C-alpha positions as a printed NumPy array, in Angstrom:
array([[ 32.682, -18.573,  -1.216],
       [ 29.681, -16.091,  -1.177],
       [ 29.308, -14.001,  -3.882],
       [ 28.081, -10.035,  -3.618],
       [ 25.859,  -9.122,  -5.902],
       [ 27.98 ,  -6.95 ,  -8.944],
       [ 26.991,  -3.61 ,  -9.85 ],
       [ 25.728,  -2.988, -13.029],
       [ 28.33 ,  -1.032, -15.023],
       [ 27.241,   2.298, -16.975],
       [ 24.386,   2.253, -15.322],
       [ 23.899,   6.228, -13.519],
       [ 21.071,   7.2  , -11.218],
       [ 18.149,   6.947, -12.344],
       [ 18.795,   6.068, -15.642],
       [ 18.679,   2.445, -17.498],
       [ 15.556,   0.035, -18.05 ],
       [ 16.496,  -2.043, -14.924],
       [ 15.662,   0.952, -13.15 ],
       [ 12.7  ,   1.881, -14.73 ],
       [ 11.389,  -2.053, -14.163],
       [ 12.095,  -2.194, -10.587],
       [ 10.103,   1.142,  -9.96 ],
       [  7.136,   0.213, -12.227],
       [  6.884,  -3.571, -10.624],
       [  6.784,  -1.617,  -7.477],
       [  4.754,   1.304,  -8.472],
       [  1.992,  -1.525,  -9.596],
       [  2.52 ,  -3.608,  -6.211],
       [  1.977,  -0.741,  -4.395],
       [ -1.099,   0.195,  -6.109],
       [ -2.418,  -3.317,  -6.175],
       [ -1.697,  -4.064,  -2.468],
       [ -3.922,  -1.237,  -1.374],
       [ -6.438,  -1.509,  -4.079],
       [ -9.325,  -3.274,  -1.345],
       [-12.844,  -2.596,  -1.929],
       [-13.174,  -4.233,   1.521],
       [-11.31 ,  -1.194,   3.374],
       [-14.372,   1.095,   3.179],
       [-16.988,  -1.344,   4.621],
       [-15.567,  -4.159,   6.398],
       [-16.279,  -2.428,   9.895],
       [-19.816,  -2.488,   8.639],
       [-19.477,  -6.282,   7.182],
       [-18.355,  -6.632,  11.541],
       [-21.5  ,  -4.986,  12.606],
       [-23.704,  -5.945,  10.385],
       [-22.776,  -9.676,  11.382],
       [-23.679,  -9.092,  14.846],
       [-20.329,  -8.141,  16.333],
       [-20.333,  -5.528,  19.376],
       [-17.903,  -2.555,  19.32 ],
       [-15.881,  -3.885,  21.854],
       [-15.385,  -7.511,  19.774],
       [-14.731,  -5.031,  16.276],
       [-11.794,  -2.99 ,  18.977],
       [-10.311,  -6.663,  19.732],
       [-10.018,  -7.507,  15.82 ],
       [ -7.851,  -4.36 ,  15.413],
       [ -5.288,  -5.22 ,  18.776],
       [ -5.498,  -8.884,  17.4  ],
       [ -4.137,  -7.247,  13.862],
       [ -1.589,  -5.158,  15.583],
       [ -0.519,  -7.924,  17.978],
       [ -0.256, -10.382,  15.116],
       [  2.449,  -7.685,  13.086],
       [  4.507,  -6.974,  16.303],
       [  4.848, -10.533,  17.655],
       [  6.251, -11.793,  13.268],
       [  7.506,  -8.532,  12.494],
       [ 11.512,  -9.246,  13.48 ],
       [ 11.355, -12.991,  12.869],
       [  9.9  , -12.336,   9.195],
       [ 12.298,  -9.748,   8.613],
       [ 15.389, -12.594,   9.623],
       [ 13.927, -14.558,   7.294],
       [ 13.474, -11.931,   4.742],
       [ 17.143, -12.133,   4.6  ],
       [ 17.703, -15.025,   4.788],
       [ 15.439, -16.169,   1.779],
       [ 14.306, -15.074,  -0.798],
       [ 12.58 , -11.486,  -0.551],
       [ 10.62 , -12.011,  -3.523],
       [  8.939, -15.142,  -2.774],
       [  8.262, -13.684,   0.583],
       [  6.6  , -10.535,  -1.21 ],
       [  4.506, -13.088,  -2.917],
       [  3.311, -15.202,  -0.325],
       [  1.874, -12.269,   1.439],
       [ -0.965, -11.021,  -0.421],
       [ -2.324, -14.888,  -1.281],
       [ -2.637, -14.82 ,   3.334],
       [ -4.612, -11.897,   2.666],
       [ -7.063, -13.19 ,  -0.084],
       [ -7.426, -16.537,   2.193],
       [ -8.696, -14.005,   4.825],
       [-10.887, -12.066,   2.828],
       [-12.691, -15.687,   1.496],
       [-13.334, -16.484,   5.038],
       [-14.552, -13.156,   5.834],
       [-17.272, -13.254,   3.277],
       [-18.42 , -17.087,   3.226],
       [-18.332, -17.564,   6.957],
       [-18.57 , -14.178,   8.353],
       [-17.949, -14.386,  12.338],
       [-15.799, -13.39 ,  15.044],
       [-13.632, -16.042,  14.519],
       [-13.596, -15.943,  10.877],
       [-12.919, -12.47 ,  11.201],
       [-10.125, -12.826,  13.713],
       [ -8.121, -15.764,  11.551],
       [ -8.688, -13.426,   8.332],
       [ -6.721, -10.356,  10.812],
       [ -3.962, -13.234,  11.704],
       [ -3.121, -13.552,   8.123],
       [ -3.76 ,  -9.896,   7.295],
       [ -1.217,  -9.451,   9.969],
       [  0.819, -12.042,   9.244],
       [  1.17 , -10.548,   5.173],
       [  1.961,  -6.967,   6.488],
       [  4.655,  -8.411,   8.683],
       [  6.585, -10.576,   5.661],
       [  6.704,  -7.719,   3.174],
       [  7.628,  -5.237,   5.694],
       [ 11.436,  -4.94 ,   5.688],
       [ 11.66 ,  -7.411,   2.646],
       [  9.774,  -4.824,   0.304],
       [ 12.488,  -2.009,   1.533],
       [ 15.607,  -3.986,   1.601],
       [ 14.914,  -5.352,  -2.123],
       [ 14.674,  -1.995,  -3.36 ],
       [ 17.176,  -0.396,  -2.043],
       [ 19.963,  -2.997,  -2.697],
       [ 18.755,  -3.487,  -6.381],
       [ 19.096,   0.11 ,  -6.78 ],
       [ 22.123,   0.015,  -5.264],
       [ 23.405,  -3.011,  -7.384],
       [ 22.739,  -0.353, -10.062],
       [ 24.498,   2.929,  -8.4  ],
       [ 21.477,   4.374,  -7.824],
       [ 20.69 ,   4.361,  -4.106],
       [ 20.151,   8.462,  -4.258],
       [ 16.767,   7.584,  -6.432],
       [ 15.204,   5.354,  -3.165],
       [ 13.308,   8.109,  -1.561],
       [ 12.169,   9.044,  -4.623],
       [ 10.861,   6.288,  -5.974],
       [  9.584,   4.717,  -2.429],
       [  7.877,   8.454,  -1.781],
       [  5.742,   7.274,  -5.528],
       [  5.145,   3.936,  -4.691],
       [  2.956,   5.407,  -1.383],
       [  1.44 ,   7.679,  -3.513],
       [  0.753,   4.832,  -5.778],
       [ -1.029,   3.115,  -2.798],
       [ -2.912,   5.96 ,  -1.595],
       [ -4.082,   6.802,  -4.413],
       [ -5.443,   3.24 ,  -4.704],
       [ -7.155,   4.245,  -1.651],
       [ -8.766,   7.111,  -2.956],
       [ -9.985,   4.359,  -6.141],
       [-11.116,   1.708,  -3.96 ],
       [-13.767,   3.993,  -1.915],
       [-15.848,   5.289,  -4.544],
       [-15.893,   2.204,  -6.36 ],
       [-17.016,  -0.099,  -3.197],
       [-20.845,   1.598,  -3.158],
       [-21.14 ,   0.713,  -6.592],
       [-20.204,  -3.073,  -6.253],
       [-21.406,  -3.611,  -2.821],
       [-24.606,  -2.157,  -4.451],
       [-24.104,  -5.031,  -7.413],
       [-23.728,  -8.034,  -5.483],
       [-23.105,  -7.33 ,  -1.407],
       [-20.339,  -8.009,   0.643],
       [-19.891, -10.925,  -1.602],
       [-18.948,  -9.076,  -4.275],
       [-16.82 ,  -6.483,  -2.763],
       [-14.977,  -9.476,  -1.054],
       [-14.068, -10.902,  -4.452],
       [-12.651,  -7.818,  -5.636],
       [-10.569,  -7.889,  -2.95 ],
       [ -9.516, -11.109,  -3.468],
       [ -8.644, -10.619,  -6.976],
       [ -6.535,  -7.445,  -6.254],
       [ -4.768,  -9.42 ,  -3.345],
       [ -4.348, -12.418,  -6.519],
       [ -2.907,  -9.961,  -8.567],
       [ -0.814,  -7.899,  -6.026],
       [  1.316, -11.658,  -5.743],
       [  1.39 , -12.138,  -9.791],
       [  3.174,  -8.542,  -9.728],
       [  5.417,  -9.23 ,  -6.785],
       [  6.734, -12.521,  -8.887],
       [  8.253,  -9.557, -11.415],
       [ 10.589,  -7.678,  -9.259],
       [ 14.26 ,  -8.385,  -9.794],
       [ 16.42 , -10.218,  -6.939],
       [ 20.306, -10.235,  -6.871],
       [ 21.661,  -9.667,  -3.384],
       [ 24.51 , -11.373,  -1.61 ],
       [ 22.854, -14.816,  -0.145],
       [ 23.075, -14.754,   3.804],
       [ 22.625, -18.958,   3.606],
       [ 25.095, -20.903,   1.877],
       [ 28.   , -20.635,  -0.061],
       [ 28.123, -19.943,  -4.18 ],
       [ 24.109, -18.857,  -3.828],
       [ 23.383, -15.983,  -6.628],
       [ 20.069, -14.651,  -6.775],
       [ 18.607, -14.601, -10.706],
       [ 16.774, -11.754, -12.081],
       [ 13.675, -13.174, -14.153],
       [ 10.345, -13.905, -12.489],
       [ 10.598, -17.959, -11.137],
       [ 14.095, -17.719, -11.044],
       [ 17.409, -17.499,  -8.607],
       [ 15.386, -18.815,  -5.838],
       [ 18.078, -21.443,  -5.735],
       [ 20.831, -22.868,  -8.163],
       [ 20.403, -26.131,  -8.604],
       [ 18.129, -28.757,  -6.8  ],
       [ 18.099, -29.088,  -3.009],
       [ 20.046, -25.858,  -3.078],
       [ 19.642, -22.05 ,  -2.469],
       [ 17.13 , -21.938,   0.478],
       [ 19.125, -24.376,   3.096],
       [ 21.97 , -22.676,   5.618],
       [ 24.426, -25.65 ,   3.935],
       [ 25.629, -28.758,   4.636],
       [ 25.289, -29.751,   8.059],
       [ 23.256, -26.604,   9.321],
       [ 20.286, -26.627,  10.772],
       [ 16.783, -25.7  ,   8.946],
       [ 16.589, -22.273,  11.049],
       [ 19.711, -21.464,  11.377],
       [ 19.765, -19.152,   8.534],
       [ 17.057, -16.551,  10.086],
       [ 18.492, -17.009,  13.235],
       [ 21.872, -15.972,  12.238],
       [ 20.538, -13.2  ,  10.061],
       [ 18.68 , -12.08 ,  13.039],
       [ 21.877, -11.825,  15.542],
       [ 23.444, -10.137,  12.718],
       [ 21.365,  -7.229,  12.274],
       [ 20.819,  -6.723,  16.438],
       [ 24.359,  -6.779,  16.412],
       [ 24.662,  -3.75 ,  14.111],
       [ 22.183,  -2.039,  15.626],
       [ 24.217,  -2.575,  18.941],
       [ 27.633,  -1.769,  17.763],
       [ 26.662,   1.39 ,  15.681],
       [ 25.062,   4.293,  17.331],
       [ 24.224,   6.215,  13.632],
       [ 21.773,   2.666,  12.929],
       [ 20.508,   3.417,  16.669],
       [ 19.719,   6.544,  15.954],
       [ 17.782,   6.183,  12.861],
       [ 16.113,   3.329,  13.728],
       [ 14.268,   5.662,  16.505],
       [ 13.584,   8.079,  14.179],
       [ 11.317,   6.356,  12.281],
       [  8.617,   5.289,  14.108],
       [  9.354,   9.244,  16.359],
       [  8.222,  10.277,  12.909],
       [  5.944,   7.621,  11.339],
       [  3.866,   6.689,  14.436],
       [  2.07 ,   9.56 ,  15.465],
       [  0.272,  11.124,  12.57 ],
       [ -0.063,   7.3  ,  11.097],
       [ -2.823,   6.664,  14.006],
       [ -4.249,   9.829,  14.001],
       [ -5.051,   9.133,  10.442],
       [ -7.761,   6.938,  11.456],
       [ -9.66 ,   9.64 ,  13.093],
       [ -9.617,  11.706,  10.636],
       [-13.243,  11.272,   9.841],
       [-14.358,  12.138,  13.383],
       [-12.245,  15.604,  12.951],
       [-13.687,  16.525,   9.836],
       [-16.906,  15.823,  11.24 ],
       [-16.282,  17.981,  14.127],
       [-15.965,  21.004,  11.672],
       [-19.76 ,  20.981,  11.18 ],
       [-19.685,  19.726,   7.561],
       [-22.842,  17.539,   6.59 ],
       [-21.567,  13.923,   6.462],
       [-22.196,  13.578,   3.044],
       [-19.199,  16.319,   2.862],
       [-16.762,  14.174,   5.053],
       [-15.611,  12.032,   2.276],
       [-14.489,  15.398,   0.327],
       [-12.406,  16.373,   3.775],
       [-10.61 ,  12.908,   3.8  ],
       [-10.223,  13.071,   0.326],
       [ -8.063,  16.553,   0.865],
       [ -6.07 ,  15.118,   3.724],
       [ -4.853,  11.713,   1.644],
       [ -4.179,  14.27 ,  -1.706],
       [ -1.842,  15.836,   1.074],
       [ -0.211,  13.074,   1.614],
       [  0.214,  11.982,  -1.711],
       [  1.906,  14.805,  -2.66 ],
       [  4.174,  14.122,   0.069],
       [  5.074,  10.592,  -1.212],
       [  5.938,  12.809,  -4.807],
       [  7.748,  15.343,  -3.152],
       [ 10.447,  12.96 ,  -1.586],
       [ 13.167,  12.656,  -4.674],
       [ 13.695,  16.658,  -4.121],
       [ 13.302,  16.188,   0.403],
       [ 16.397,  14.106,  -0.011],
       [ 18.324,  16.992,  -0.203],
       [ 17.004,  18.445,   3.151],
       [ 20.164,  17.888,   6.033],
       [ 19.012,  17.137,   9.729],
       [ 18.259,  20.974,  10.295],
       [ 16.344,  20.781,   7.347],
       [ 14.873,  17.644,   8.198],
       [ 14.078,  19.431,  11.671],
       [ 12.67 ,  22.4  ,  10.452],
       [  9.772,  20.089,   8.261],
       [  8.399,  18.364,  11.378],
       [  8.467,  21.875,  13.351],
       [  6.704,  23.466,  10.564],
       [  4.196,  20.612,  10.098],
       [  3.581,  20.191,  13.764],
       [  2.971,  23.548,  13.915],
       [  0.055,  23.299,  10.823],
       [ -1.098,  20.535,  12.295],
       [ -2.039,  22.199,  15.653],
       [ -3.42 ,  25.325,  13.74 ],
       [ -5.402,  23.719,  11.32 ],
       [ -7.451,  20.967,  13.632],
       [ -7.911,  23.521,  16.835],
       [ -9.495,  25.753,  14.594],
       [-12.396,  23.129,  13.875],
       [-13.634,  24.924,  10.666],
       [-13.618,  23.687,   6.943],
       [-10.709,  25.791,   5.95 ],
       [ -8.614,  24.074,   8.951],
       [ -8.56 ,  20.838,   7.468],
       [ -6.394,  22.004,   4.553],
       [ -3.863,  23.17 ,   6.948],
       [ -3.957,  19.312,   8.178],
       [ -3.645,  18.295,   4.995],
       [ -0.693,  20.349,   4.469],
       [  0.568,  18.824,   7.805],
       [  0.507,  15.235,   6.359],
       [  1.616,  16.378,   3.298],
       [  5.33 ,  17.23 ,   5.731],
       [  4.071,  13.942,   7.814],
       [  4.767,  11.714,   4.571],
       [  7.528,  13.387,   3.353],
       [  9.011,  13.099,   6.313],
       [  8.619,   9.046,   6.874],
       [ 10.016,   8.634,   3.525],
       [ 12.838,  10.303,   4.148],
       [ 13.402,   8.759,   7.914],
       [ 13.428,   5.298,   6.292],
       [ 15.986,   6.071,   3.929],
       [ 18.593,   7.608,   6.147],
       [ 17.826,   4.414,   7.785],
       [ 18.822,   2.57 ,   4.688],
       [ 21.128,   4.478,   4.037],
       [ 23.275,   3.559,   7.182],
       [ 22.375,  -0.213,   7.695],
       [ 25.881,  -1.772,   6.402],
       [ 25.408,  -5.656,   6.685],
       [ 23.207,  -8.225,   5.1  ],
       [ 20.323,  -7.887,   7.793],
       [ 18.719,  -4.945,   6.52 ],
       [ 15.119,  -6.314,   6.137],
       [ 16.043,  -7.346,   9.925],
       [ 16.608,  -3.884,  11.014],
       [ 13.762,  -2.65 ,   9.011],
       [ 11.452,  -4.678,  10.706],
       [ 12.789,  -3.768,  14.006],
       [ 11.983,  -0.367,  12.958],
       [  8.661,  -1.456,  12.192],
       [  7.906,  -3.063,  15.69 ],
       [  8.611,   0.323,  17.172],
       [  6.51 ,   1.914,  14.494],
       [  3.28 ,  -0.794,  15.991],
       [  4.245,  -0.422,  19.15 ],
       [  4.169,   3.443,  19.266],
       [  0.955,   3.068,  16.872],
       [ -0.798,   1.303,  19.819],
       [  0.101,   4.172,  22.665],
       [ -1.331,   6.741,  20.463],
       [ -4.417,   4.739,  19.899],
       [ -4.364,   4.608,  23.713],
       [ -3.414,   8.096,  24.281],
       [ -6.252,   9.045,  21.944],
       [ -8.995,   6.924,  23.78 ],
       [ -8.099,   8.856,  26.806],
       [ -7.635,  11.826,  25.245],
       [-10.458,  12.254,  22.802],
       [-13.223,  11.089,  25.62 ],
       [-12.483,  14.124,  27.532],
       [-11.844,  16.952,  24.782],
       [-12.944,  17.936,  20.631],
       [-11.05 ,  16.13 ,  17.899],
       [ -9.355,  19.36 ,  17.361],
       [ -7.885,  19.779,  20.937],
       [ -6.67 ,  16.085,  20.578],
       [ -4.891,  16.499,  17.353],
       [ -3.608,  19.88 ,  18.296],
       [ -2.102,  17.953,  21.512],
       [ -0.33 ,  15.327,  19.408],
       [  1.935,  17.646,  17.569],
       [  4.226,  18.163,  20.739],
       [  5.188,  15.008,  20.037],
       [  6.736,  16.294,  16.839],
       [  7.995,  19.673,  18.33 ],
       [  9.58 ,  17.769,  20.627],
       [ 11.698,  15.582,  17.632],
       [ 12.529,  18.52 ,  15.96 ],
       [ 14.234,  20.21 ,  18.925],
       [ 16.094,  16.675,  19.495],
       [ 17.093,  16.784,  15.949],
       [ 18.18 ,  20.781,  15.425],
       [ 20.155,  19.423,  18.367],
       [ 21.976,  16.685,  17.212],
       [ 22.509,  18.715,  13.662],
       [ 24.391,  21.871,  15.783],
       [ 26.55 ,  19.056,  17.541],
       [ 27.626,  17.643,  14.058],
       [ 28.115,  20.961,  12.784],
       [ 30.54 ,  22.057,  15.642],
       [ 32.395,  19.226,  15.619],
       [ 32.573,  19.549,  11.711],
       [ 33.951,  22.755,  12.21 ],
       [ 36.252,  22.204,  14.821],
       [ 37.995,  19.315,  12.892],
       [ 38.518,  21.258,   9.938],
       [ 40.108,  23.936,  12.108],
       [ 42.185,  21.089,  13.385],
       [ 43.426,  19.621,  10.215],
       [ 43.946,  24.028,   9.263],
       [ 46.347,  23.603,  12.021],
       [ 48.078,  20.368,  11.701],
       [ 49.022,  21.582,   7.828],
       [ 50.278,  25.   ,   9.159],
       [ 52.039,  23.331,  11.631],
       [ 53.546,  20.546,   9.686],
       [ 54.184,  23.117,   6.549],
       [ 56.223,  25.48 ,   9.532],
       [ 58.214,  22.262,  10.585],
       [ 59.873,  21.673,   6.986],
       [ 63.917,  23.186,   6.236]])
């Protein structure tokens, strides 16, 4: 017999200390996981080791390639295992990558340490999201998962914002050395927090599996149990299965289609343009000892984003339409403008930009109905990398031949374009809404008519 996880009872939305432990375990894994003193200066730890541009371009497609080629098979497995342990595993890839980096630096050190950085980003991906959202919804409170996802990227850009100031300082102190084994402890610790979140979902590999709640625990019931497919099955069969399962729903149910488009339609696009960010503020004429200051406004707008999602939740699809218009819109305005001021207006344009992912990925939560939902959130993801790549791409092209401003004013069609499909789709619902009320109006009339 398989067991479903049971809901908590009395527990409301939002309220109870399971609740608040989930969202501070993930608040703190999100801040941890992004906590890198390496981010600011590992492109110079590249050059400074000898590496052309063209080798440093071919570590960031190896990175990409390596989280599209694992991204659905880690997700299977995501459900078919243990989340947690997979959350776990992850960063300790990462720290093994950043120890190569620094006491072998080369191109193939480097490349192995993007394999594993890959390779992490792929097995939390679609594990971290289905965890949360089916804990909160083992406690009734699945309305509270945009808000508290929106806080944990908050959490993790605002570990951004930490980690560069602090990398001068160290790299100052010891080198790349010592900026490496900060990383390597905030990678160390990003695991020990991951071992604290909770785990009780319905087990998708044998029968009478429950999933305990403590930190070392539920990963199986007894030994030689809990991780297997069962007697007789084969060792893979369980992420295999997992994985047909989720396609399959994906298949059958147009609402999944449809939101698992819309998240990397909204996610992609201003994600990659994120990295050239610098050369746009730079393009304003600012001194670039004031650049820092104009990425610094851009990631505050997307913080504020990530906070603003528990109240975006409310917004329907014309709603949800009108945000990536209106953003698109700032977007275009504030990089063609190329001046100081203009770079708040992107700001306030990533500010809609993260509001807007959050909320994508939980109406995509929100409509997965079977067990494979890290599947299809990793599916999701593929199409996120995969669009992430054409805009890098695009950009190359793009960016050779015009300003910065011209090239991030050009990407917001993209947007304009998703917000007309959208306003769309919401006027079709509508009608139809409409015209089945009028329909039951008449059957009642009808039926109340018919009676002696």
């Amino acid at each position: 017999m398989t067991l479903s996880p049971a809901r908590v009872p009395g527990t409301g939305p939002g309220s109870g200390p399971a609740v608040r432990r989930l969202s501070a375990t993930l608040y703190g894994y999100a801040f941890l996981d992004d906590f890198v003193l390496l981010y600011p200066v590992y492109a110079l730890l590249f050059s400074d080791t000898g590496l052309t541009v063209w080798q440093i371009s071919s570590l960031f497609c190896l990175w990409s390639l390596t989280g599209v080629l694992l991204e659905i098979p880690s997700g299977a497995w995501a459900d078919a295992v243990s989340r947690r342990l997979l959350l776990w595993f992850g960063p300790l890839l990462t720290a093994a990558g950043f120890i190569l980096w620094v006491l072998a630096p080369s191109y193939w050190a480097f490349a192995l340490g993007f394999v594993l950085w890959g390779a992490k980003g792929a097995l939390g991906s679609g594990a971290l999201e289905a965890l949360v959202y089916e804990e909160l919804d083992r406690l009734g409170a699945t309305d509270r998962y945009a808000a508290v996802m929106g806080r944990a990227r908050a959490a993790g850009l605002v570990a951004v914002m930490a980690a560069i100031p602090l990398a001068g300082p160290v790299y100052a102190f010891g080198g790349y050395p010592a900026v490496g084994l900060a990383s390597v402890l905030a990678c160390l610790l990003t695991a020990a927090t991951a071992t604290r979140f909770p785990e009780h979902r319905e087990p998708a590999d044998g029968p009478g599996e429950v999933r305990a709640d403590g930190p070392g625990e539920g990963l199986d019931d007894g030994p030689g149990e809990g991780l297997d497919d069962g007697p007789g099955d084969a060792p893979g069969g369980g992420w295999t299965r997992t994985l047909r399962a989720g396609l399959a729903e994906a298949r059958g149910n147009r609402s999944v289609r449809g939101a698992l488009l819309l998240v990397p339609a909204v996610t992609a696009v201003w994600g990659a343009l994120d990295e050239y960010t610098p050369l746009l503020v730079r393009d304003t004429g600012v001194a670039e000892s004031a650049v820092p200051n104009g990425l610094l406004l851009i990631w505050a707008g997307a913080t504020v984003g990530g906070l603003l999602a528990g109240a975006g939740r409310r917004l329907g699809t014309g709603g949800f339409a009108g945000l990536l218009a209106v953003s698109a819109v700032t977007l275009a305005a504030g990089a063609w403008v190329r001046t100081p001021a203009g770079i708040g207006l992107v700001a306030l344009s990533f500010c809609g930009f993260q509001l807007a992912s959050v909320l994508a990925d939980a109406r995509l939560q929100d409509r997965i109905g079977g067990t494979g939902r890290a599947t299809l959130t990793s599916v999701a993801g593929v199409g996120t990398d995969l669009t992430t790549i054409a805009v890098y791409g695009a950009y190359g092209v793009i960016g050779s031949a015009t300003t910065h401003g011209a090239a991030f004013a050009l990407f917001a069609v993209p947007y304009l374009v998703t917000a007309v499909l959208l306003a769309a789709v919401g006027k079709g619902a509508a009608r139809k809404g409409t015209a089945g009320k009028k329909a039951a109006r008449a059957a009642r009339t009808s039926g109340s008519r018919a009676r002696p």
